[in-house]
PDB file of C-alpha atoms in Angstrom:
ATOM      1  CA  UNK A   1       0.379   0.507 -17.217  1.00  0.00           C
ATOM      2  CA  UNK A   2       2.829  -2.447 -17.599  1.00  0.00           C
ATOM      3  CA  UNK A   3       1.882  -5.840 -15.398  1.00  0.00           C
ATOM      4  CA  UNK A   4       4.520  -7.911 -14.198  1.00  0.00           C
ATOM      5  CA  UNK A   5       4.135 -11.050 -14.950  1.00  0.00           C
ATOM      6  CA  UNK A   6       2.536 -13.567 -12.615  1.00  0.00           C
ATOM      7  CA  UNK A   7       4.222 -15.909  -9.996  1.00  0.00           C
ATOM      8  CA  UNK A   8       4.522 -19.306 -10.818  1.00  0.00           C
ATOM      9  CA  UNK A   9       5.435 -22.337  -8.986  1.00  0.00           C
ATOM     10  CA  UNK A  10       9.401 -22.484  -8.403  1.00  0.00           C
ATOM     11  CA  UNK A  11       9.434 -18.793  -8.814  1.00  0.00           C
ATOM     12  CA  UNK A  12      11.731 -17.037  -6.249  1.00  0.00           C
ATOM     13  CA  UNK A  13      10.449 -14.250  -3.941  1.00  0.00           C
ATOM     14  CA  UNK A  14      12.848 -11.933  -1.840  1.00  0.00           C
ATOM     15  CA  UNK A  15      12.118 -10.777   1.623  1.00  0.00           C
ATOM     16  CA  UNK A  16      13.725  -7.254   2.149  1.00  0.00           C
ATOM     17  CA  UNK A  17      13.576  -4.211   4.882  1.00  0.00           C
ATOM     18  CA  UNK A  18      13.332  -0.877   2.891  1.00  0.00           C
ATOM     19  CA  UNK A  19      12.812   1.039   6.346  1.00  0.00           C
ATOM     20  CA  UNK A  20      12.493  -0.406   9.808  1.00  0.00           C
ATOM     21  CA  UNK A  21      14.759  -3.466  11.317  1.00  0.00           C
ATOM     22  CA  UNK A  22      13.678  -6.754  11.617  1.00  0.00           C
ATOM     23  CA  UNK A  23      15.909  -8.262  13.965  1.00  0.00           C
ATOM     24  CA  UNK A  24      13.351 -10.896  15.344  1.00  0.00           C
ATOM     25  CA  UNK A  25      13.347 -14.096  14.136  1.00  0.00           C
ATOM     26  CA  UNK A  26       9.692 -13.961  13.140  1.00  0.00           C
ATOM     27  CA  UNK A  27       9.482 -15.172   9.794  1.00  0.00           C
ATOM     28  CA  UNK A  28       8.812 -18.781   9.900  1.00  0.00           C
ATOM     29  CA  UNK A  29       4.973 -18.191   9.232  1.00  0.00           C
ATOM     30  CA  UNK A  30       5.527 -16.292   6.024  1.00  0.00           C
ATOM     31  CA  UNK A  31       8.158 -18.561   4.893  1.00  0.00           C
ATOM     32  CA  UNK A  32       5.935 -21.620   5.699  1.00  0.00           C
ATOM     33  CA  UNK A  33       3.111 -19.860   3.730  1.00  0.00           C
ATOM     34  CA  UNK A  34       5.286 -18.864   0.427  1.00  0.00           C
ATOM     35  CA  UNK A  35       6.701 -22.302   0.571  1.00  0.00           C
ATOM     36  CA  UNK A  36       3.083 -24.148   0.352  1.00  0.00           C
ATOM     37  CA  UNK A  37       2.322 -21.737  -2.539  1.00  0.00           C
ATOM     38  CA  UNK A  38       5.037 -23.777  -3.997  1.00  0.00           C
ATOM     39  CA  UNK A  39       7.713 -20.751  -4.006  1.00  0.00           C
ATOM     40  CA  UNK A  40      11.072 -20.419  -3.129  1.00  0.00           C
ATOM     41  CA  UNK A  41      12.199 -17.734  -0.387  1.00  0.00           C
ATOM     42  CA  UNK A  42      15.688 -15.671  -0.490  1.00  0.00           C
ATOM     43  CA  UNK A  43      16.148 -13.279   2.410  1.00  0.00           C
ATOM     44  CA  UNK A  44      17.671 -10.273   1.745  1.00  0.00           C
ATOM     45  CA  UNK A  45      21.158  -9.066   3.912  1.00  0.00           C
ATOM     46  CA  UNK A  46      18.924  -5.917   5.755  1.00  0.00           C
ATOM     47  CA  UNK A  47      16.864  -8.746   7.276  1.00  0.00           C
ATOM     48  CA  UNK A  48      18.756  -8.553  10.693  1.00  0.00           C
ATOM     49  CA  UNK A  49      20.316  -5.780  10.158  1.00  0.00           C
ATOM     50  CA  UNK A  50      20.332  -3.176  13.196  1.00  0.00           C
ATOM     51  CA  UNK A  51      21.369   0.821  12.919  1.00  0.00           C
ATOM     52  CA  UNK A  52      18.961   2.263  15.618  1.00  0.00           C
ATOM     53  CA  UNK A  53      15.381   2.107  14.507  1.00  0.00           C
ATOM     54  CA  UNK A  54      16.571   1.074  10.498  1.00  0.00           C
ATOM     55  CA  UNK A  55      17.436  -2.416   8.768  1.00  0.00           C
ATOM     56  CA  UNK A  56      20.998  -1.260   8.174  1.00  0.00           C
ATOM     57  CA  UNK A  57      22.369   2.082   6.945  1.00  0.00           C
ATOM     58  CA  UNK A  58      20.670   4.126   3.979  1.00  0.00           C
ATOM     59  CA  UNK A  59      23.148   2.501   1.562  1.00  0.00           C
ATOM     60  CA  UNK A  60      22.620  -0.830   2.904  1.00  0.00           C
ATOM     61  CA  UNK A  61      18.893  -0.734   2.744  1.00  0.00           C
ATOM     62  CA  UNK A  62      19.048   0.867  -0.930  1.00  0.00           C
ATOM     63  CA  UNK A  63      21.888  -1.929  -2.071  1.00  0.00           C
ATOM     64  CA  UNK A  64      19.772  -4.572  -0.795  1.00  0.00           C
ATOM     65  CA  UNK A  65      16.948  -3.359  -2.621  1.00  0.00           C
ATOM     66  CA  UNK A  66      18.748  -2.692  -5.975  1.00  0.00           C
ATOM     67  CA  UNK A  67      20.407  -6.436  -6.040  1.00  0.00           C
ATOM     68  CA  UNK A  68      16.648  -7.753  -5.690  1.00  0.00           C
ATOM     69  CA  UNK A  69      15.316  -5.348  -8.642  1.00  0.00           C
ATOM     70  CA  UNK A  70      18.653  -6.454 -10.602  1.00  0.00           C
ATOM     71  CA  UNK A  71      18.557  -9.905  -9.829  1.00  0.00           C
ATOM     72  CA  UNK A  72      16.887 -11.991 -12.974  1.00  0.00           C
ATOM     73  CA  UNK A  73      16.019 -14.745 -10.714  1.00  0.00           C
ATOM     74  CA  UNK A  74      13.984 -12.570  -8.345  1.00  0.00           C
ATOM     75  CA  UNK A  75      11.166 -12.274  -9.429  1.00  0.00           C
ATOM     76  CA  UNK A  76       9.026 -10.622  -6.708  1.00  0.00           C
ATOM     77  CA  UNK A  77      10.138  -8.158  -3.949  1.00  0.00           C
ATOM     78  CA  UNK A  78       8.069  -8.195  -0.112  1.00  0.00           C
ATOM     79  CA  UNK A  79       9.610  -5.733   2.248  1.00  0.00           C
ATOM     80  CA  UNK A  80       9.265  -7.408   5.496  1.00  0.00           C
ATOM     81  CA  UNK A  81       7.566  -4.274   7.566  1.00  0.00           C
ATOM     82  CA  UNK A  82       6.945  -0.762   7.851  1.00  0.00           C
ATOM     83  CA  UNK A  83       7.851   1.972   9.588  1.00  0.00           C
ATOM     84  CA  UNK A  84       9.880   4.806   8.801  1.00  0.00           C
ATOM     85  CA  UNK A  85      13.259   4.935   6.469  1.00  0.00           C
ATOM     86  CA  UNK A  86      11.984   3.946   2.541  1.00  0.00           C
ATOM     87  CA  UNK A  87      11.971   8.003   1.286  1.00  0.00           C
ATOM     88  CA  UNK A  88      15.243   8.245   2.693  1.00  0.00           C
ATOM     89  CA  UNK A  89      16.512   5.433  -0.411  1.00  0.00           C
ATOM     90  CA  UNK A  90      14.464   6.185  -3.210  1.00  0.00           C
ATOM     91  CA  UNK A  91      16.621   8.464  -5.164  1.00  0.00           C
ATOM     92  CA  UNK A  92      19.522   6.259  -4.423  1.00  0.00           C
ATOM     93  CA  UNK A  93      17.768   3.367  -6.528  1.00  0.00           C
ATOM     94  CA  UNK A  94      18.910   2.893 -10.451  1.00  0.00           C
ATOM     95  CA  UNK A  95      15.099   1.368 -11.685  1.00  0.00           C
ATOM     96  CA  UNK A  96      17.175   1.077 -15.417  1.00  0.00           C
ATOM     97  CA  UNK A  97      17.074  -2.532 -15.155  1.00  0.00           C
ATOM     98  CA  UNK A  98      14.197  -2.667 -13.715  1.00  0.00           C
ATOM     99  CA  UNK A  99      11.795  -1.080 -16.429  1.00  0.00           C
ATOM    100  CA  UNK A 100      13.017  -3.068 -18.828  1.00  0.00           C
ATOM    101  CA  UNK A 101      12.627  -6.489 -16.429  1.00  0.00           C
ATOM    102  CA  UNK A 102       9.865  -5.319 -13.859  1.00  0.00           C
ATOM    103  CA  UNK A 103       8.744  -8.023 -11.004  1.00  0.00           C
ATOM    104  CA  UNK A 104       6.140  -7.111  -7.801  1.00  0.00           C
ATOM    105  CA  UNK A 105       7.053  -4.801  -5.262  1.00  0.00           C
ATOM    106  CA  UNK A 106       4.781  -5.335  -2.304  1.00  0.00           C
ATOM    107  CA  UNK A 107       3.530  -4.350   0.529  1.00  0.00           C
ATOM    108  CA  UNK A 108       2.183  -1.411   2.286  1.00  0.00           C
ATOM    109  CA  UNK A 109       2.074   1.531   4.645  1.00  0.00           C
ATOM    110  CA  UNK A 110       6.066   2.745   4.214  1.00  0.00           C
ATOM    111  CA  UNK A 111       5.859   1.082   1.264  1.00  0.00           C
ATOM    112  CA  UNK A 112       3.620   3.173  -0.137  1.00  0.00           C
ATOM    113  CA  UNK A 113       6.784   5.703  -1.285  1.00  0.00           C
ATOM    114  CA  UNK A 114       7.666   2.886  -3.817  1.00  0.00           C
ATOM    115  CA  UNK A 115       4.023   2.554  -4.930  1.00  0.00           C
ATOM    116  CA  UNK A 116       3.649   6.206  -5.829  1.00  0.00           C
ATOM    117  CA  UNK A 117       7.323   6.042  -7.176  1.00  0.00           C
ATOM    118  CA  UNK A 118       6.439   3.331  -9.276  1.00  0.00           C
ATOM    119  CA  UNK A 119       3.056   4.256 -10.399  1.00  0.00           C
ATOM    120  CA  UNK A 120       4.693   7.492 -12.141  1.00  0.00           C
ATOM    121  CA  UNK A 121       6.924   5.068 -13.980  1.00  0.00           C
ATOM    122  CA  UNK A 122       3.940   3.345 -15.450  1.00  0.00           C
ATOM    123  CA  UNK A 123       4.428   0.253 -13.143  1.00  0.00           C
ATOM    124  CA  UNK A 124       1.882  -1.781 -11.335  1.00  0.00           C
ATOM    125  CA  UNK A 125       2.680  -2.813  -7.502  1.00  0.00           C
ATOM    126  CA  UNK A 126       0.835  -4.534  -5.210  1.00  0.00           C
ATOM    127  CA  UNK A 127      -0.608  -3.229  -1.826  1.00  0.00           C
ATOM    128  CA  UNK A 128      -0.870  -5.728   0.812  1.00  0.00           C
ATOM    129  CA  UNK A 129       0.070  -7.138   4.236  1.00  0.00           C
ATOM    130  CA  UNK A 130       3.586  -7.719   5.025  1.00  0.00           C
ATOM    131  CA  UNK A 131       5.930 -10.410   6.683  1.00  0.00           C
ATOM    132  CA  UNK A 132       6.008  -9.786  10.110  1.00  0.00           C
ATOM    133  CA  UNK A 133       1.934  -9.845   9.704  1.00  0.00           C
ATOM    134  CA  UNK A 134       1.694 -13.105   8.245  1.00  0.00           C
ATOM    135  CA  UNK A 135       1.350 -14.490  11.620  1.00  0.00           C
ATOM    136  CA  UNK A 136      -1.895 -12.834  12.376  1.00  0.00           C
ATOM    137  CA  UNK A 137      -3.326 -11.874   9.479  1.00  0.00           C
ATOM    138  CA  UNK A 138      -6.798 -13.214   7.983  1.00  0.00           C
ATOM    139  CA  UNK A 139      -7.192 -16.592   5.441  1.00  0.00           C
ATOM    140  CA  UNK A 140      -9.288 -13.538   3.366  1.00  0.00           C
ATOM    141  CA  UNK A 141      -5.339 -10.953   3.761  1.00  0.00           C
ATOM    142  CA  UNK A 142      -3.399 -14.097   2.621  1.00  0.00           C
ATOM    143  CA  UNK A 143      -5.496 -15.552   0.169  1.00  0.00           C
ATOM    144  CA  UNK A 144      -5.843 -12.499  -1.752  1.00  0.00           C
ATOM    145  CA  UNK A 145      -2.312 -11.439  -1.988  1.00  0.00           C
ATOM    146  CA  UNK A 146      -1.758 -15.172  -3.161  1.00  0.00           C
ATOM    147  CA  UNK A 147      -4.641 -14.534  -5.996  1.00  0.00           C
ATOM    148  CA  UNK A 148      -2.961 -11.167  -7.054  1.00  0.00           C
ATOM    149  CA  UNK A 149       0.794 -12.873  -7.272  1.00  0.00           C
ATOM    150  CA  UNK A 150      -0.406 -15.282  -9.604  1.00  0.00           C
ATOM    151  CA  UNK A 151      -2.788 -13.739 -11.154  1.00  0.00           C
ATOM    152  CA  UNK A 152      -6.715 -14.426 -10.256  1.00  0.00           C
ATOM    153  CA  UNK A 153      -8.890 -11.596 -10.600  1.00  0.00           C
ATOM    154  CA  UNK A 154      -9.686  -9.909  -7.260  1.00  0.00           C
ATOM    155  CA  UNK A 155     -12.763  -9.282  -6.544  1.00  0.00           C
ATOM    156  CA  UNK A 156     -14.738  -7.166  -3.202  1.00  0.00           C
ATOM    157  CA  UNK A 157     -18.406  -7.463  -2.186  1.00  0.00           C
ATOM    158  CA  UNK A 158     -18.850  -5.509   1.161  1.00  0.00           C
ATOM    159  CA  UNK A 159     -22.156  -4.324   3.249  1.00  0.00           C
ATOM    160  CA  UNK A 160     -22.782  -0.888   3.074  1.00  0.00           C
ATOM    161  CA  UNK A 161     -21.366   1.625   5.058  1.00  0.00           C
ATOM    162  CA  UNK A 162     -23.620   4.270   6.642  1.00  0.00           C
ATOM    163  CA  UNK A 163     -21.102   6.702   4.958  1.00  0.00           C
ATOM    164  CA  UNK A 164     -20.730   5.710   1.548  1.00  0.00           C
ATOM    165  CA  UNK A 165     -21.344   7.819  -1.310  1.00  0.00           C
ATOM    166  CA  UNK A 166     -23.259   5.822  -3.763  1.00  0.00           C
ATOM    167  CA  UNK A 167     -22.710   5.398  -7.482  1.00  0.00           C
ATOM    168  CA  UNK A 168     -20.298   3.429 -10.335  1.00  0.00           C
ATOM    169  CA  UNK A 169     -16.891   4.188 -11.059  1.00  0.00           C
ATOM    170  CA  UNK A 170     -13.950   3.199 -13.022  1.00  0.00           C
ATOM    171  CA  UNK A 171     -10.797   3.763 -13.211  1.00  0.00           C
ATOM    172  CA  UNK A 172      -6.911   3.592 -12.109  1.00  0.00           C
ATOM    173  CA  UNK A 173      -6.183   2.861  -8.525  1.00  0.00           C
ATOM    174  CA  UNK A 174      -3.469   4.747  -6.528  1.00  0.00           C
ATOM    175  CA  UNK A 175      -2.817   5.266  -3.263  1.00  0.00           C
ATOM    176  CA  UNK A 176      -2.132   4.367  -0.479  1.00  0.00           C
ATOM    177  CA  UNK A 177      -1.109   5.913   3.102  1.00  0.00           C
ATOM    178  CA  UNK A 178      -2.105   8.888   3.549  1.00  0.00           C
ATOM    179  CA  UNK A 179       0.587  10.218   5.701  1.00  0.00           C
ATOM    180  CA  UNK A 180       3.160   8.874   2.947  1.00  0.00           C
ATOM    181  CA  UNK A 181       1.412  10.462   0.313  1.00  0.00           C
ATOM    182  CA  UNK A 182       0.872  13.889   1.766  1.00  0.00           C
ATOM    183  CA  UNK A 183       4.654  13.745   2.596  1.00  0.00           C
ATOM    184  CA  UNK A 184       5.647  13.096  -1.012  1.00  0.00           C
ATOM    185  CA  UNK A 185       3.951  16.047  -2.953  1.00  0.00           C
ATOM    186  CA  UNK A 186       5.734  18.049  -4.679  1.00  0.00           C
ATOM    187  CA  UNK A 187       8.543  15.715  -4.879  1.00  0.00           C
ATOM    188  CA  UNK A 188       9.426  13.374  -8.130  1.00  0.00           C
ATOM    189  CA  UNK A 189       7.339  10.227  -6.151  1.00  0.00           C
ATOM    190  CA  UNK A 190       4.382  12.668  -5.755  1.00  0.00           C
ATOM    191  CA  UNK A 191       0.882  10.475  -6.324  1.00  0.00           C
ATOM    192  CA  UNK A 192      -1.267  11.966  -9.247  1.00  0.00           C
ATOM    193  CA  UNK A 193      -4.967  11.581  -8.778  1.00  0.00           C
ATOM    194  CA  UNK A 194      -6.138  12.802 -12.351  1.00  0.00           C
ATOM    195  CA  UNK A 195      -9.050  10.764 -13.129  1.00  0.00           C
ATOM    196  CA  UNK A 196      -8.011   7.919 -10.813  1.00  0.00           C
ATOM    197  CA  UNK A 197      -9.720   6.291  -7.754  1.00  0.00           C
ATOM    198  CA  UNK A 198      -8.049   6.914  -4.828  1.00  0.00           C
ATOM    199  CA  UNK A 199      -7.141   4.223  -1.928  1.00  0.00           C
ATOM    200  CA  UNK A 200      -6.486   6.081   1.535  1.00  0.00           C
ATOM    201  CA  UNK A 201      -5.622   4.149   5.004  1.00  0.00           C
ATOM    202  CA  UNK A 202      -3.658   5.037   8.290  1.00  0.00           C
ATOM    203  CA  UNK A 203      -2.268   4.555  11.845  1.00  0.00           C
ATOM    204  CA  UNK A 204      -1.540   6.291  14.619  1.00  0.00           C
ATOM    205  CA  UNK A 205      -2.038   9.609  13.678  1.00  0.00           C
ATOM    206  CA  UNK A 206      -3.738  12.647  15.578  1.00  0.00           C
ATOM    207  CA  UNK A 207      -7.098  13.776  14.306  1.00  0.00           C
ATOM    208  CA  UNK A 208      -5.846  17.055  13.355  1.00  0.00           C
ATOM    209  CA  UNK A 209      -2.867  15.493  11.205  1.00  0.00           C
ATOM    210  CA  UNK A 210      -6.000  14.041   9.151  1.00  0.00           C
ATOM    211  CA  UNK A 211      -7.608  17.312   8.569  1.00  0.00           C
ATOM    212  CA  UNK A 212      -4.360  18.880   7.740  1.00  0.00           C
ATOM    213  CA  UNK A 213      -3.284  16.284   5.415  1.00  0.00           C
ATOM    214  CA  UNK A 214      -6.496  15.775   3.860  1.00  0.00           C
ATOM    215  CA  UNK A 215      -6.997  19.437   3.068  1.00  0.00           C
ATOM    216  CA  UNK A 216      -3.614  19.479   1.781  1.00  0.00           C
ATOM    217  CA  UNK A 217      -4.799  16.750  -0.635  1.00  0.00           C
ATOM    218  CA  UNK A 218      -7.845  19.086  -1.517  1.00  0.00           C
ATOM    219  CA  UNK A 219      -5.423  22.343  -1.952  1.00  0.00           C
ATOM    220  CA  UNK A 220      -2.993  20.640  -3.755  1.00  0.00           C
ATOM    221  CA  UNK A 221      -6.104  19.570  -6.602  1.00  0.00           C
ATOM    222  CA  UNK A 222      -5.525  15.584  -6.342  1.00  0.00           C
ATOM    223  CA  UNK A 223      -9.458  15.470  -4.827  1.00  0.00           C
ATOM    224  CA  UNK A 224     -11.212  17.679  -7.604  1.00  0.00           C
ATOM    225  CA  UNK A 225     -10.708  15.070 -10.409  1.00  0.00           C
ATOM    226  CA  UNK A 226     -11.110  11.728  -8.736  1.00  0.00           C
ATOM    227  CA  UNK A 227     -13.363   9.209 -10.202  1.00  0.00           C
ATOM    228  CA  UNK A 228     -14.142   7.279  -6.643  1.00  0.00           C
ATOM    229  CA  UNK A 229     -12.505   6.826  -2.807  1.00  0.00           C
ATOM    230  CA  UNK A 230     -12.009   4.013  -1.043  1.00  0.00           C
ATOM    231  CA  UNK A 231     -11.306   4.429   2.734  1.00  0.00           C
ATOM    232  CA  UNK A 232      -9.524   2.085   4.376  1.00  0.00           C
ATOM    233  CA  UNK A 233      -8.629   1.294   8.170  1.00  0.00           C
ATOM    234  CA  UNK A 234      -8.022   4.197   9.803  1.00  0.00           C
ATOM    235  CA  UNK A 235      -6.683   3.045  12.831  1.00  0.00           C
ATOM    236  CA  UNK A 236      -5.915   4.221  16.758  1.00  0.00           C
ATOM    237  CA  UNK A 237      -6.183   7.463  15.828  1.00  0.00           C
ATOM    238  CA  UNK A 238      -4.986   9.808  18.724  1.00  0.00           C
ATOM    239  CA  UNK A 239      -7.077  13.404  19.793  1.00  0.00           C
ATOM    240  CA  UNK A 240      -5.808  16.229  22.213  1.00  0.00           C
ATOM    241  CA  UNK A 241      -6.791  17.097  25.500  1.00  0.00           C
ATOM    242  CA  UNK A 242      -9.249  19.034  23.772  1.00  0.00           C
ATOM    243  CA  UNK A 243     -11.162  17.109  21.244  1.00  0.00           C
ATOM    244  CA  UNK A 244     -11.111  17.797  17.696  1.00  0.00           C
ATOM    245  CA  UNK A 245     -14.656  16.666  17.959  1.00  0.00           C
ATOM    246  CA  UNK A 246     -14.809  14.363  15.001  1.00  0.00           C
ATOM    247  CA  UNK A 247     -13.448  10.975  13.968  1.00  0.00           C
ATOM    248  CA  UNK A 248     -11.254  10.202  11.269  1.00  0.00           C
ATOM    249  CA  UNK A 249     -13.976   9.102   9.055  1.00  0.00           C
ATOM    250  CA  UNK A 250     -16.466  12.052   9.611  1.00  0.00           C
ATOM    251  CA  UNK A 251     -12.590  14.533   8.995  1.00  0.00           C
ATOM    252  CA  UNK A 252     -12.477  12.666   5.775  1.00  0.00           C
ATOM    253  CA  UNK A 253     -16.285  12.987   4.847  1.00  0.00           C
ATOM    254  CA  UNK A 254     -16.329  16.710   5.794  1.00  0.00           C
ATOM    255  CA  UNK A 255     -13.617  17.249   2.976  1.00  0.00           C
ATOM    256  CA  UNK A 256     -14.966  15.296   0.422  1.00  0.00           C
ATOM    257  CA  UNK A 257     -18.643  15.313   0.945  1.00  0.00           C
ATOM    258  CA  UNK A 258     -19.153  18.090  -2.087  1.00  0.00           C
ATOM    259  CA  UNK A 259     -17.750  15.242  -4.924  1.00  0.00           C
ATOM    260  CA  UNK A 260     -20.162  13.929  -6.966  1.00  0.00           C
ATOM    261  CA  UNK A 261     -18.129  10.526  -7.184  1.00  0.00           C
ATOM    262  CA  UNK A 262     -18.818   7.064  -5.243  1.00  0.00           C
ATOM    263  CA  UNK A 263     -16.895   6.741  -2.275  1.00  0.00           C
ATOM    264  CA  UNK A 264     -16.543   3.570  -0.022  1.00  0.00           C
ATOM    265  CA  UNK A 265     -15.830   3.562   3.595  1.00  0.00           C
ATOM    266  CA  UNK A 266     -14.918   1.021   6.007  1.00  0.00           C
ATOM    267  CA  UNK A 267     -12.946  -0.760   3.406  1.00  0.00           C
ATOM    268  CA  UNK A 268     -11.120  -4.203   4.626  1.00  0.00           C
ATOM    269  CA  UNK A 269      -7.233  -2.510   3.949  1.00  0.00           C
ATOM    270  CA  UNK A 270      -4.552  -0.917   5.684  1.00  0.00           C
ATOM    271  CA  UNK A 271      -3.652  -1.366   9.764  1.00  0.00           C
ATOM    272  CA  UNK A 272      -5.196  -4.471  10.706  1.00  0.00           C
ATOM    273  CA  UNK A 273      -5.476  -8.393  10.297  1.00  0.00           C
ATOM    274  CA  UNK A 274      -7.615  -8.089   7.268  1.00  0.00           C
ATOM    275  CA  UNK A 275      -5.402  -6.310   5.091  1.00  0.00           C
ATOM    276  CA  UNK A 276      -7.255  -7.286   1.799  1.00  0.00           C
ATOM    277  CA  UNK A 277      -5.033  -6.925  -1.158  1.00  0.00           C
ATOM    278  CA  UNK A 278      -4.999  -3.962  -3.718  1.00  0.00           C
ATOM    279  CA  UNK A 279      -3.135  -3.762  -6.956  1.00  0.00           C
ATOM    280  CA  UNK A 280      -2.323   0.323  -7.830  1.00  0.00           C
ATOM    281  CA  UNK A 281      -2.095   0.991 -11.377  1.00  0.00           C
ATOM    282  CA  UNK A 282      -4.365  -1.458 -12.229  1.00  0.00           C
ATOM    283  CA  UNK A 283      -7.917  -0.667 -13.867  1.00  0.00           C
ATOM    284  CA  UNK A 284     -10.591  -1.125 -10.860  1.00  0.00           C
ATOM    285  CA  UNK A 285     -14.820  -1.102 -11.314  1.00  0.00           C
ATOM    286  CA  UNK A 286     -16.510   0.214  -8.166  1.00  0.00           C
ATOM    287  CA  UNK A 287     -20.192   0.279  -7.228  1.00  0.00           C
ATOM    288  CA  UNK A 288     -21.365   1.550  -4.250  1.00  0.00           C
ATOM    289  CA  UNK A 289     -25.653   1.312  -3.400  1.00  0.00           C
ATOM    290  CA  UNK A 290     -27.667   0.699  -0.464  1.00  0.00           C
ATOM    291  CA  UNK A 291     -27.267  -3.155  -0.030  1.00  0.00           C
ATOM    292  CA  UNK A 292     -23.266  -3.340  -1.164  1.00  0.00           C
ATOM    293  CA  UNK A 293     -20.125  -1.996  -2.390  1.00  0.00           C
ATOM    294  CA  UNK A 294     -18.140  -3.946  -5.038  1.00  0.00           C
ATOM    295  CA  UNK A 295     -14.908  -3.743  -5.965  1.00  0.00           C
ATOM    296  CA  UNK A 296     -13.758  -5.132  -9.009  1.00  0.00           C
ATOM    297  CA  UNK A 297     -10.042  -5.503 -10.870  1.00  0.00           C
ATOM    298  CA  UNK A 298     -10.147  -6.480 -14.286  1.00  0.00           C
TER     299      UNK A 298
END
């Protein structure tokens, strides 16, 4: 896998919307924050950009994008939120220029289409909070997506989880939300699990849509050859009139319980203020027993 290289002081960092607007003007916090790391901030034209629930029209969104990949004095890319729109400007992005000069993409849920796009290119990205979350998030959210920008080694230590598997693992980590990468299979951005150590987290989804997506993920083969899971926040979760009768955690467990490979629950990433930071692609240690669960990149 090919690192970008690290942040340093005076480096520039773009703030773009690859899916949903951002017409508030919220970003004073973040801004504040990038500016003490001793950074310089360039907004991108889809920040304020309104067309309906998107930052600006598909081609707006995907030339915004492509001038920060392109641009030699960019040399990290944050998309400001989530939401819904980044699949719709994936195939309209030239990542030429990119390869040969790759930076950091981050950030997460939506994003997650340009972490599975990016981790078939042989790419590493960074999964972590956003913008608009800066405001909220934890010292632990901020201070790790500072250490992975310029380049500390993250490291995890966690109390058990009544769920986890236990056990060592290493291996690649991919992933990322699991309603993104269910809708990506069998398209060119598709996530491949092969030996890999899978991240998982997501919002607002009915129990059901877990099952289905997670047996998907079992049908399609990307469970069978896993080396470890780590769970994330899987959060307000919606149920029918009539229950499904379990929770998103126990829906995951019941697919996954028959692998013979550490798993982690509960983990501090995804949907909420203490979105710890992940980088996919790069080579993780995991070690799951009854007192802890530590995760380690190298």
């Amino acid at each position: 896998m090919i690192t970008p290289a690290y942040l340093k002081k005076g480096d520039t960092i773009a703030i773009v919307s690859t899916a949903r607007k951002n017409i508030d003007d919220n970003l004073k916090p973040t801004i504040d924050m990038l500016e003490g790391w001793g950074l310089k901030v360039k907004l991108g034209k889809t920040i304020g950009l309104d067309y309906f629930q998107l930052a600006g029209t598909d081609e707006q969104r995907a030339a915004d994008f492509q001038a920060q990949m392109d641009n030699p004095n960019i040399k990290a890319i944050w998309c400001v939120r989530g939401g819904y729109g980044t699949v719709k400007i994936i195939d309209k992005l030239d990542f030429t220029k990119f390869k040969q000069y790759p930076k950091w993409i981050i950030g997460f849920s939506d994003v997650t289409v340009l972490h599975s796009h990016l981790n078939r290119m042989g790419i590493e990205s960074i999964h972590g909070t956003m913008p608009v979350s800066i405001a909220r998030a934890t010292d632990e959210a901020k201070n790790s997506l500072c250490a992975a920008l310029f380049g500390d080694t993250l490291r995890y230590t966690l109390e058990c989880d009544a769920l986890n598997h236990k056990g060592k693992a290493k291996g690649e980590l991919v992933g990322g939300n699991l309603s993104i990468l269910y809708s990506l299979l069998g398209s060119e951005s598709a996530i491949d699990c092969s030996e890999k150590i899978l991240f998982i987290e997501d919002l607002d989804e009915y129990l059901y849509h877990i099952d289905r997506m997670m047996m998907n993920l079992k049908r399609n083969g990307c469970l069978s050859s896993l080396k470890g899971i780590i769970v994330g926040a899987m959060t307000d979760m919606k149920d029918n009139d009539i229950p499904w009768g379990r929770n998103a955690l126990e829906i995951i467990e019941d697919t996954v319980k028959g692998l013979n490979i550490p798993i982690i629950y509960n983990f501090p990433a995804g949907h909420i203020r203490d979105n710890r930071t992940l980088i996919f692609g790069r080579q993780v240690s995991m070690e799951v027993n009854a007192k802890e669960s530590k995760v380690i990149f190298e």
